[in-house]
Amino acid sequence: MWKFILRRFLVMIPQLFILSILVFMLAKAMPGDALSGAVMDPNVSPERLAELREQMGLNDPVHEQYLRWISNVLKGDWGDSYVQKIAVTDVIGEKIWNTVFLALGILIVSYLIAIPLGIVSGRWNDSLADKAITGYNYLGFATPLFIFALIVLFIFGFKLDLFPVGGSVDPKVDNGTFAYVLSKINHLVLPVMSGALIQTVFTVQYLRSEIIDTKIKDFVRTARSKGIPESKVYSRHVLRNSFLPIAAFLGYEITGLIGGSIFLETIYSYPGIGQLFLSSIQLRDFSVVNALIMMTSFATLVGTLLSDIILSAVDPRIRIE
């Protein structure tokens, strides 16, 4: 196991290196630069801008700029944000935990909803309950996330005024207090509800299909023929094997939720890395853009490794060496 993990981390090094070249070159290929995208004083003369570009090394050959950037990254220095005038790590550090909390909230709530629905739908397929759950799945597949989020925002945020419609915490509460924690949770309710109710449909569909497919296999029929109670047949044989695809996708879902929260963060004005990514592109703050892409890419690679490890742990037939 440890040899496999070490080998996978060693493989990540050339993958991230190639990705860093692509990311840096794409950023340089975009029109404008950090100075043209930053909020500059309109009275700054073109001569002064040219002088600043020379001081910042923006006129150097691209390969020299890349080598300078990647050497600083390897030292843990991601540079400074040209817009916010502070270190990139500080800019991202303010936002990333908001996105992590949002992603984990969606994952936990979606599993709490999806697993019972998937079990009911798969075990009693073609029943009235299964048809109702399948109808919910079709509706979820057909509804884009941003449309559903807007509906939730309008009903529970504006019409019923039950939850906050923007931000991540009430600015009036003090950090570190119990009221602060409650405010953070309260601001998470609507975006988590929107993401989880859509994310649920995929897990329900996977689990339902696996249960229906597994319960007619030979080893399940053999267990029934031995007189094993139906409840134990499902708990020990059907469900255990049906959960394998969900376990395999867990790592992918975590990283996918972290990187795919742009819609929710934009609609709910939630200050996370998704919203930061969009604003950094618009302002051509490429030092922040490059850092976000590299960090989320690394998280994706770690997520795939986590999925392999989880799958090996829940399925004794799989051994990774």
mmCIF file of C-alpha atoms in Angstrom:
data_model
loop_
_atom_site.group_PDB
_atom_site.id
_atom_site.type_symbol
_atom_site.label_atom_id
_atom_site.label_comp_id
_atom_site.label_asym_id
_atom_site.label_seq_id
_atom_site.Cartn_x
_atom_site.Cartn_y
_atom_site.Cartn_z
ATOM 1 C CA MET A 1 0.000 0.000 0.000
ATOM 2 C CA TRP A 2 2.684 2.513 1.022
ATOM 3 C CA LYS A 3 4.747 1.667 -2.058
ATOM 4 C CA PHE A 4 1.690 2.325 -4.226
ATOM 5 C CA ILE A 5 1.029 5.693 -2.547
ATOM 6 C CA LEU A 6 4.674 6.735 -2.905
ATOM 7 C CA ARG A 7 4.685 5.666 -6.547
ATOM 8 C CA ARG A 8 1.550 7.677 -7.270
ATOM 9 C CA PHE A 9 3.022 10.792 -5.638
ATOM 10 C CA LEU A 10 6.171 10.392 -7.729
ATOM 11 C CA VAL A 11 4.028 10.179 -10.877
ATOM 12 C CA MET A 12 2.282 13.410 -9.849
ATOM 13 C CA ILE A 13 5.546 15.362 -10.109
ATOM 14 C CA PRO A 14 5.890 15.265 -13.938
ATOM 15 C CA GLN A 15 2.105 15.656 -14.295
ATOM 16 C CA LEU A 16 2.109 18.854 -12.256
ATOM 17 C CA PHE A 17 5.238 20.086 -14.027
ATOM 18 C CA ILE A 18 3.635 19.710 -17.472
ATOM 19 C CA LEU A 19 0.432 21.276 -16.172
ATOM 20 C CA SER A 20 2.348 24.248 -14.767
ATOM 21 C CA ILE A 21 3.826 24.939 -18.220
ATOM 22 C CA LEU A 22 0.406 24.768 -19.890
ATOM 23 C CA VAL A 23 -1.224 26.971 -17.258
ATOM 24 C CA PHE A 24 1.518 29.598 -17.418
ATOM 25 C CA MET A 25 1.541 29.685 -21.228
ATOM 26 C CA LEU A 26 -2.252 29.972 -21.426
ATOM 27 C CA ALA A 27 -2.194 32.842 -18.953
ATOM 28 C CA LYS A 28 0.432 34.614 -21.035
ATOM 29 C CA ALA A 29 -1.581 34.009 -24.214
ATOM 30 C CA MET A 30 -4.578 35.906 -22.818
ATOM 31 C CA PRO A 31 -4.879 39.560 -23.853
ATOM 32 C CA GLY A 32 -3.517 42.108 -21.416
ATOM 33 C CA ASP A 33 -1.376 41.601 -18.351
ATOM 34 C CA ALA A 34 -1.466 42.206 -14.621
ATOM 35 C CA LEU A 35 -1.141 45.975 -14.974
ATOM 36 C CA SER A 36 -3.837 46.338 -17.614
ATOM 37 C CA GLY A 37 -6.192 44.167 -15.567
ATOM 38 C CA ALA A 38 -5.563 45.662 -12.156
ATOM 39 C CA VAL A 39 -7.529 48.592 -10.845
ATOM 40 C CA MET A 40 -5.065 51.250 -11.896
ATOM 41 C CA ASP A 41 -5.253 54.982 -11.465
ATOM 42 C CA PRO A 42 -6.498 56.281 -14.844
ATOM 43 C CA ASN A 43 -4.079 59.174 -14.491
ATOM 44 C CA VAL A 44 -1.050 56.881 -14.634
ATOM 45 C CA SER A 45 0.868 57.698 -17.787
ATOM 46 C CA PRO A 46 1.782 55.085 -20.416
ATOM 47 C CA GLU A 47 5.436 55.790 -19.669
ATOM 48 C CA ARG A 48 4.928 54.892 -16.002
ATOM 49 C CA LEU A 49 3.096 51.676 -16.975
ATOM 50 C CA ALA A 50 5.959 50.734 -19.281
ATOM 51 C CA GLU A 51 8.411 51.377 -16.447
ATOM 52 C CA LEU A 52 6.385 49.174 -14.069
ATOM 53 C CA ARG A 53 6.235 46.359 -16.612
ATOM 54 C CA GLU A 54 9.997 46.492 -16.927
ATOM 55 C CA GLN A 55 10.458 46.434 -13.150
ATOM 56 C CA MET A 56 8.083 43.474 -12.778
ATOM 57 C CA GLY A 57 9.808 41.513 -15.536
ATOM 58 C CA LEU A 58 6.723 41.392 -17.747
ATOM 59 C CA ASN A 59 8.838 42.311 -20.771
ATOM 60 C CA ASP A 60 11.230 39.389 -20.258
ATOM 61 C CA PRO A 61 11.017 36.332 -22.551
ATOM 62 C CA VAL A 62 8.245 33.948 -21.563
ATOM 63 C CA HIS A 63 10.594 31.098 -20.647
ATOM 64 C CA GLU A 64 12.503 33.381 -18.261
ATOM 65 C CA GLN A 65 9.256 34.495 -16.620
ATOM 66 C CA TYR A 66 8.186 30.846 -16.237
ATOM 67 C CA LEU A 67 11.486 29.750 -14.712
ATOM 68 C CA ARG A 68 11.355 32.642 -12.268
ATOM 69 C CA TRP A 69 7.750 31.811 -11.339
ATOM 70 C CA ILE A 70 8.217 28.042 -10.954
ATOM 71 C CA SER A 71 11.402 28.458 -8.918
ATOM 72 C CA ASN A 72 9.521 30.721 -6.492
ATOM 73 C CA VAL A 73 6.601 28.240 -6.343
ATOM 74 C CA LEU A 74 8.993 25.431 -5.399
ATOM 75 C CA LYS A 75 10.146 27.620 -2.516
ATOM 76 C CA GLY A 76 6.525 28.093 -1.405
ATOM 77 C CA ASP A 77 6.253 31.628 -2.794
ATOM 78 C CA TRP A 78 3.284 32.004 -5.161
ATOM 79 C CA GLY A 79 3.943 35.702 -5.638
ATOM 80 C CA ASP A 80 1.700 38.661 -4.907
ATOM 81 C CA SER A 81 -1.769 39.537 -6.127
ATOM 82 C CA TYR A 82 -1.456 42.556 -8.404
ATOM 83 C CA VAL A 83 -5.012 43.598 -7.571
ATOM 84 C CA GLN A 84 -5.136 43.148 -3.790
ATOM 85 C CA LYS A 85 -1.441 43.958 -3.232
ATOM 86 C CA ILE A 86 -0.921 41.057 -0.802
ATOM 87 C CA ALA A 87 0.580 37.571 -1.059
ATOM 88 C CA VAL A 88 -1.359 35.069 -3.172
ATOM 89 C CA THR A 89 -1.386 32.599 -0.280
ATOM 90 C CA ASP A 90 -3.120 35.194 1.883
ATOM 91 C CA VAL A 91 -5.697 35.915 -0.818
ATOM 92 C CA ILE A 92 -6.508 32.226 -1.280
ATOM 93 C CA GLY A 93 -6.284 31.448 2.425
ATOM 94 C CA GLU A 94 -9.197 33.788 3.108
ATOM 95 C CA LYS A 95 -11.410 31.948 0.610
ATOM 96 C CA ILE A 96 -10.391 28.302 0.467
ATOM 97 C CA TRP A 97 -11.864 27.248 3.812
ATOM 98 C CA ASN A 98 -15.230 28.682 2.809
ATOM 99 C CA THR A 99 -15.185 26.482 -0.299
ATOM 100 C CA VAL A 100 -14.043 23.432 1.696
ATOM 101 C CA PHE A 101 -16.890 23.870 4.191
ATOM 102 C CA LEU A 102 -19.362 24.296 1.329
ATOM 103 C CA ALA A 103 -18.107 21.187 -0.491
ATOM 104 C CA LEU A 104 -18.117 19.015 2.648
ATOM 105 C CA GLY A 105 -21.586 20.252 3.568
ATOM 106 C CA ILE A 106 -22.932 19.334 0.123
ATOM 107 C CA LEU A 107 -21.231 15.933 0.242
ATOM 108 C CA ILE A 108 -22.534 15.017 3.715
ATOM 109 C CA VAL A 109 -26.104 16.202 3.111
ATOM 110 C CA SER A 110 -26.288 14.587 -0.336
ATOM 111 C CA TYR A 111 -25.157 11.221 1.073
ATOM 112 C CA LEU A 112 -27.595 11.449 3.984
ATOM 113 C CA ILE A 113 -30.397 11.915 1.457
ATOM 114 C CA ALA A 114 -29.169 9.739 -1.408
ATOM 115 C CA ILE A 115 -28.261 6.526 0.409
ATOM 116 C CA PRO A 116 -31.717 5.889 1.960
ATOM 117 C CA LEU A 117 -33.447 6.883 -1.293
ATOM 118 C CA GLY A 118 -31.154 4.686 -3.363
ATOM 119 C CA ILE A 119 -31.702 1.689 -1.074
ATOM 120 C CA VAL A 120 -35.484 2.083 -1.136
ATOM 121 C CA SER A 121 -35.550 2.611 -4.894
ATOM 122 C CA GLY A 122 -33.279 -0.338 -5.641
ATOM 123 C CA ARG A 123 -34.699 -2.842 -3.194
ATOM 124 C CA TRP A 124 -38.343 -2.161 -4.070
ATOM 125 C CA ASN A 125 -37.884 -1.229 -7.718
ATOM 126 C CA ASP A 126 -41.029 -0.581 -9.775
ATOM 127 C CA SER A 127 -42.952 0.230 -6.603
ATOM 128 C CA LEU A 128 -44.768 3.518 -6.056
ATOM 129 C CA ALA A 129 -41.893 4.769 -3.907
ATOM 130 C CA ASP A 130 -39.390 3.853 -6.626
ATOM 131 C CA LYS A 131 -41.410 5.694 -9.256
ATOM 132 C CA ALA A 132 -41.558 8.808 -7.071
ATOM 133 C CA ILE A 133 -37.789 8.686 -6.444
ATOM 134 C CA THR A 134 -37.083 8.070 -10.139
ATOM 135 C CA GLY A 135 -39.280 11.060 -11.012
ATOM 136 C CA TYR A 136 -37.233 13.176 -8.620
ATOM 137 C CA ASN A 137 -34.063 11.904 -10.322
ATOM 138 C CA TYR A 138 -35.341 12.852 -13.781
ATOM 139 C CA LEU A 139 -36.255 16.308 -12.520
ATOM 140 C CA GLY A 140 -32.808 16.709 -10.968
ATOM 141 C CA PHE A 141 -31.020 15.581 -14.131
ATOM 142 C CA ALA A 142 -33.076 17.992 -16.240
ATOM 143 C CA THR A 143 -32.652 21.041 -13.997
ATOM 144 C CA PRO A 144 -29.369 22.982 -14.324
ATOM 145 C CA LEU A 145 -27.713 23.764 -11.007
ATOM 146 C CA PHE A 146 -27.850 27.526 -11.457
ATOM 147 C CA ILE A 147 -31.599 27.446 -12.213
ATOM 148 C CA PHE A 148 -32.309 25.313 -9.150
ATOM 149 C CA ALA A 149 -30.106 27.544 -6.978
ATOM 150 C CA LEU A 150 -31.970 30.647 -8.143
ATOM 151 C CA ILE A 151 -35.314 29.007 -7.304
ATOM 152 C CA VAL A 152 -34.103 28.042 -3.823
ATOM 153 C CA LEU A 153 -32.688 31.538 -3.298
ATOM 154 C CA PHE A 154 -35.957 33.192 -4.361
ATOM 155 C CA ILE A 155 -38.228 30.984 -2.223
ATOM 156 C CA PHE A 156 -36.247 30.514 0.992
ATOM 157 C CA GLY A 157 -34.138 33.660 0.837
ATOM 158 C CA PHE A 158 -36.372 36.403 -0.494
ATOM 159 C CA LYS A 159 -39.962 35.202 -0.213
ATOM 160 C CA LEU A 160 -39.823 33.359 3.135
ATOM 161 C CA ASP A 161 -36.758 35.240 4.432
ATOM 162 C CA LEU A 162 -35.585 32.192 6.363
ATOM 163 C CA PHE A 163 -31.865 32.296 5.566
ATOM 164 C CA PRO A 164 -29.236 34.855 4.485
ATOM 165 C CA VAL A 165 -28.987 35.431 0.744
ATOM 166 C CA GLY A 166 -25.301 36.322 0.567
ATOM 167 C CA GLY A 167 -21.932 36.263 2.309
ATOM 168 C CA SER A 168 -20.426 33.593 4.558
ATOM 169 C CA VAL A 169 -20.931 35.137 8.009
ATOM 170 C CA ASP A 170 -22.683 38.042 9.698
ATOM 171 C CA PRO A 171 -20.108 40.864 10.001
ATOM 172 C CA LYS A 172 -21.650 41.913 13.333
ATOM 173 C CA VAL A 173 -20.593 38.746 15.206
ATOM 174 C CA ASP A 174 -17.140 38.266 16.689
ATOM 175 C CA ASN A 175 -14.803 35.614 15.332
ATOM 176 C CA GLY A 176 -14.315 32.609 17.615
ATOM 177 C CA THR A 177 -17.674 32.879 19.364
ATOM 178 C CA PHE A 178 -20.549 30.392 19.266
ATOM 179 C CA ALA A 179 -22.650 33.013 17.478
ATOM 180 C CA TYR A 180 -19.965 33.157 14.788
ATOM 181 C CA VAL A 181 -20.206 29.385 14.206
ATOM 182 C CA LEU A 182 -24.003 29.550 14.032
ATOM 183 C CA SER A 183 -23.790 32.393 11.544
ATOM 184 C CA LYS A 184 -21.396 30.419 9.345
ATOM 185 C CA ILE A 185 -23.769 27.440 9.364
ATOM 186 C CA ASN A 186 -26.774 29.664 8.702
ATOM 187 C CA HIS A 187 -25.085 31.182 5.638
ATOM 188 C CA LEU A 188 -24.250 27.692 4.355
ATOM 189 C CA VAL A 189 -27.803 26.357 4.441
ATOM 190 C CA LEU A 190 -29.070 27.663 1.094
ATOM 191 C CA PRO A 191 -25.972 26.908 -1.050
ATOM 192 C CA VAL A 192 -25.575 23.468 0.590
ATOM 193 C CA MET A 193 -29.280 22.714 0.048
ATOM 194 C CA SER A 194 -29.043 23.755 -3.601
ATOM 195 C CA GLY A 195 -25.916 21.725 -4.289
ATOM 196 C CA ALA A 196 -26.931 18.653 -2.298
ATOM 197 C CA LEU A 197 -30.413 18.244 -3.785
ATOM 198 C CA ILE A 198 -28.906 18.222 -7.292
ATOM 199 C CA GLN A 199 -25.838 16.155 -6.358
ATOM 200 C CA THR A 200 -28.125 13.582 -4.725
ATOM 201 C CA VAL A 201 -29.631 12.408 -8.002
ATOM 202 C CA PHE A 202 -26.341 10.992 -9.283
ATOM 203 C CA THR A 203 -25.698 8.954 -6.149
ATOM 204 C CA VAL A 204 -29.301 7.721 -6.008
ATOM 205 C CA GLN A 205 -29.120 6.576 -9.625
ATOM 206 C CA TYR A 206 -25.775 4.805 -9.132
ATOM 207 C CA LEU A 207 -26.944 3.034 -5.988
ATOM 208 C CA ARG A 208 -30.336 2.061 -7.416
ATOM 209 C CA SER A 209 -28.770 0.561 -10.547
ATOM 210 C CA GLU A 210 -26.152 -1.349 -8.560
ATOM 211 C CA ILE A 211 -28.711 -2.798 -6.131
ATOM 212 C CA ILE A 212 -31.009 -3.937 -8.958
ATOM 213 C CA ASP A 213 -28.060 -5.494 -10.779
ATOM 214 C CA THR A 214 -26.552 -7.117 -7.695
ATOM 215 C CA LYS A 215 -29.698 -8.665 -6.212
ATOM 216 C CA ILE A 216 -30.177 -10.978 -9.216
ATOM 217 C CA LYS A 217 -26.604 -12.286 -9.295
ATOM 218 C CA ASP A 218 -25.775 -15.915 -8.577
ATOM 219 C CA PHE A 219 -24.108 -15.393 -5.186
ATOM 220 C CA VAL A 220 -27.209 -13.584 -3.920
ATOM 221 C CA ARG A 221 -29.489 -16.367 -5.180
ATOM 222 C CA THR A 222 -27.211 -18.885 -3.478
ATOM 223 C CA ALA A 223 -27.474 -16.999 -0.189
ATOM 224 C CA ARG A 224 -31.262 -17.020 -0.454
ATOM 225 C CA SER A 225 -31.312 -20.734 -1.244
ATOM 226 C CA LYS A 226 -29.423 -21.410 1.996
ATOM 227 C CA GLY A 227 -32.287 -19.883 3.944
ATOM 228 C CA ILE A 228 -30.484 -16.718 4.990
ATOM 229 C CA PRO A 229 -33.032 -14.048 6.043
ATOM 230 C CA GLU A 230 -33.724 -11.442 3.399
ATOM 231 C CA SER A 231 -32.533 -8.606 5.650
ATOM 232 C CA LYS A 232 -29.117 -10.274 6.022
ATOM 233 C CA VAL A 233 -28.958 -11.023 2.301
ATOM 234 C CA TYR A 234 -29.290 -7.309 1.604
ATOM 235 C CA SER A 235 -27.005 -6.086 4.377
ATOM 236 C CA ARG A 236 -24.185 -8.616 3.874
ATOM 237 C CA HIS A 237 -24.291 -9.274 0.142
ATOM 238 C CA VAL A 238 -26.352 -6.810 -1.886
ATOM 239 C CA LEU A 239 -25.589 -3.509 -0.153
ATOM 240 C CA ARG A 240 -21.930 -4.252 0.519
ATOM 241 C CA ASN A 241 -21.272 -4.830 -3.182
ATOM 242 C CA SER A 242 -23.578 -2.035 -4.313
ATOM 243 C CA PHE A 243 -21.658 0.582 -2.316
ATOM 244 C CA LEU A 244 -18.423 -0.067 -4.232
ATOM 245 C CA PRO A 245 -19.076 2.462 -7.055
ATOM 246 C CA ILE A 246 -20.031 5.137 -4.516
ATOM 247 C CA ALA A 247 -16.824 4.502 -2.583
ATOM 248 C CA ALA A 248 -14.826 4.634 -5.813
ATOM 249 C CA PHE A 249 -16.306 8.015 -6.721
ATOM 250 C CA LEU A 250 -15.880 9.578 -3.255
ATOM 251 C CA GLY A 251 -12.476 11.111 -3.943
ATOM 252 C CA TYR A 252 -13.620 12.450 -7.307
ATOM 253 C CA GLU A 253 -16.741 13.978 -5.772
ATOM 254 C CA ILE A 254 -14.782 15.795 -3.066
ATOM 255 C CA THR A 255 -12.388 17.434 -5.520
ATOM 256 C CA GLY A 256 -15.169 18.003 -8.048
ATOM 257 C CA LEU A 257 -17.263 19.857 -5.492
ATOM 258 C CA ILE A 258 -14.319 22.009 -4.411
ATOM 259 C CA GLY A 259 -13.475 22.958 -7.981
ATOM 260 C CA GLY A 260 -17.042 23.125 -9.262
ATOM 261 C CA SER A 261 -18.576 25.535 -6.782
ATOM 262 C CA ILE A 262 -18.405 28.562 -9.104
ATOM 263 C CA PHE A 263 -22.140 28.690 -9.820
ATOM 264 C CA LEU A 264 -23.196 28.434 -6.178
ATOM 265 C CA GLU A 265 -20.626 30.935 -4.949
ATOM 266 C CA THR A 266 -21.617 33.426 -7.642
ATOM 267 C CA ILE A 267 -25.383 33.114 -7.122
ATOM 268 C CA TYR A 268 -25.159 33.318 -3.321
ATOM 269 C CA SER A 269 -22.302 35.864 -3.281
ATOM 270 C CA TYR A 270 -20.408 33.315 -1.214
ATOM 271 C CA PRO A 271 -16.734 34.292 -0.869
ATOM 272 C CA GLY A 272 -14.953 31.120 -1.974
ATOM 273 C CA ILE A 273 -12.247 30.169 -4.452
ATOM 274 C CA GLY A 274 -14.756 29.738 -7.281
ATOM 275 C CA GLN A 275 -15.809 33.361 -7.106
ATOM 276 C CA LEU A 276 -12.174 34.381 -6.590
ATOM 277 C CA PHE A 277 -11.167 32.461 -9.721
ATOM 278 C CA LEU A 278 -13.705 34.268 -11.907
ATOM 279 C CA SER A 279 -12.871 37.717 -10.574
ATOM 280 C CA SER A 280 -9.122 37.063 -10.954
ATOM 281 C CA ILE A 281 -9.582 36.153 -14.625
ATOM 282 C CA GLN A 282 -11.649 39.272 -15.257
ATOM 283 C CA LEU A 283 -9.017 41.454 -13.581
ATOM 284 C CA ARG A 284 -6.141 39.518 -15.205
ATOM 285 C CA ASP A 285 -4.683 38.746 -11.804
ATOM 286 C CA PHE A 286 -2.824 35.783 -13.276
ATOM 287 C CA SER A 287 -0.691 35.052 -10.227
ATOM 288 C CA VAL A 288 -3.879 34.126 -8.352
ATOM 289 C CA VAL A 289 -5.333 32.256 -11.353
ATOM 290 C CA ASN A 290 -2.205 30.132 -11.777
ATOM 291 C CA ALA A 291 -2.089 29.301 -8.074
ATOM 292 C CA LEU A 292 -5.771 28.280 -7.967
ATOM 293 C CA ILE A 293 -5.466 26.016 -11.020
ATOM 294 C CA MET A 294 -2.353 24.316 -9.665
ATOM 295 C CA MET A 295 -3.870 23.812 -6.217
ATOM 296 C CA THR A 296 -7.143 22.385 -7.524
ATOM 297 C CA SER A 297 -5.243 20.149 -9.962
ATOM 298 C CA PHE A 298 -3.153 18.773 -7.116
ATOM 299 C CA ALA A 299 -6.336 18.212 -5.109
ATOM 300 C CA THR A 300 -7.828 16.317 -8.061
ATOM 301 C CA LEU A 301 -4.796 14.021 -8.284
ATOM 302 C CA VAL A 302 -4.966 13.380 -4.547
ATOM 303 C CA GLY A 303 -8.707 12.700 -4.899
ATOM 304 C CA THR A 304 -8.115 9.980 -7.491
ATOM 305 C CA LEU A 305 -5.552 8.390 -5.181
ATOM 306 C CA LEU A 306 -8.019 8.586 -2.288
ATOM 307 C CA SER A 307 -10.669 6.844 -4.408
ATOM 308 C CA ASP A 308 -8.300 3.966 -5.173
ATOM 309 C CA ILE A 309 -7.401 3.570 -1.499
ATOM 310 C CA ILE A 310 -11.050 3.633 -0.370
ATOM 311 C CA LEU A 311 -12.046 1.111 -3.042
ATOM 312 C CA SER A 312 -9.266 -1.222 -1.929
ATOM 313 C CA ALA A 313 -10.361 -0.890 1.699
ATOM 314 C CA VAL A 314 -14.041 -1.722 1.090
ATOM 315 C CA ASP A 315 -13.470 -4.482 -1.487
ATOM 316 C CA PRO A 316 -11.165 -7.284 -0.271
ATOM 317 C CA ARG A 317 -10.856 -8.592 -3.843
ATOM 318 C CA ILE A 318 -8.902 -5.470 -4.831
ATOM 319 C CA ARG A 319 -5.309 -5.132 -3.727
ATOM 320 C CA ILE A 320 -3.124 -2.241 -4.771
ATOM 321 C CA GLU A 321 0.599 -2.747 -4.580
#
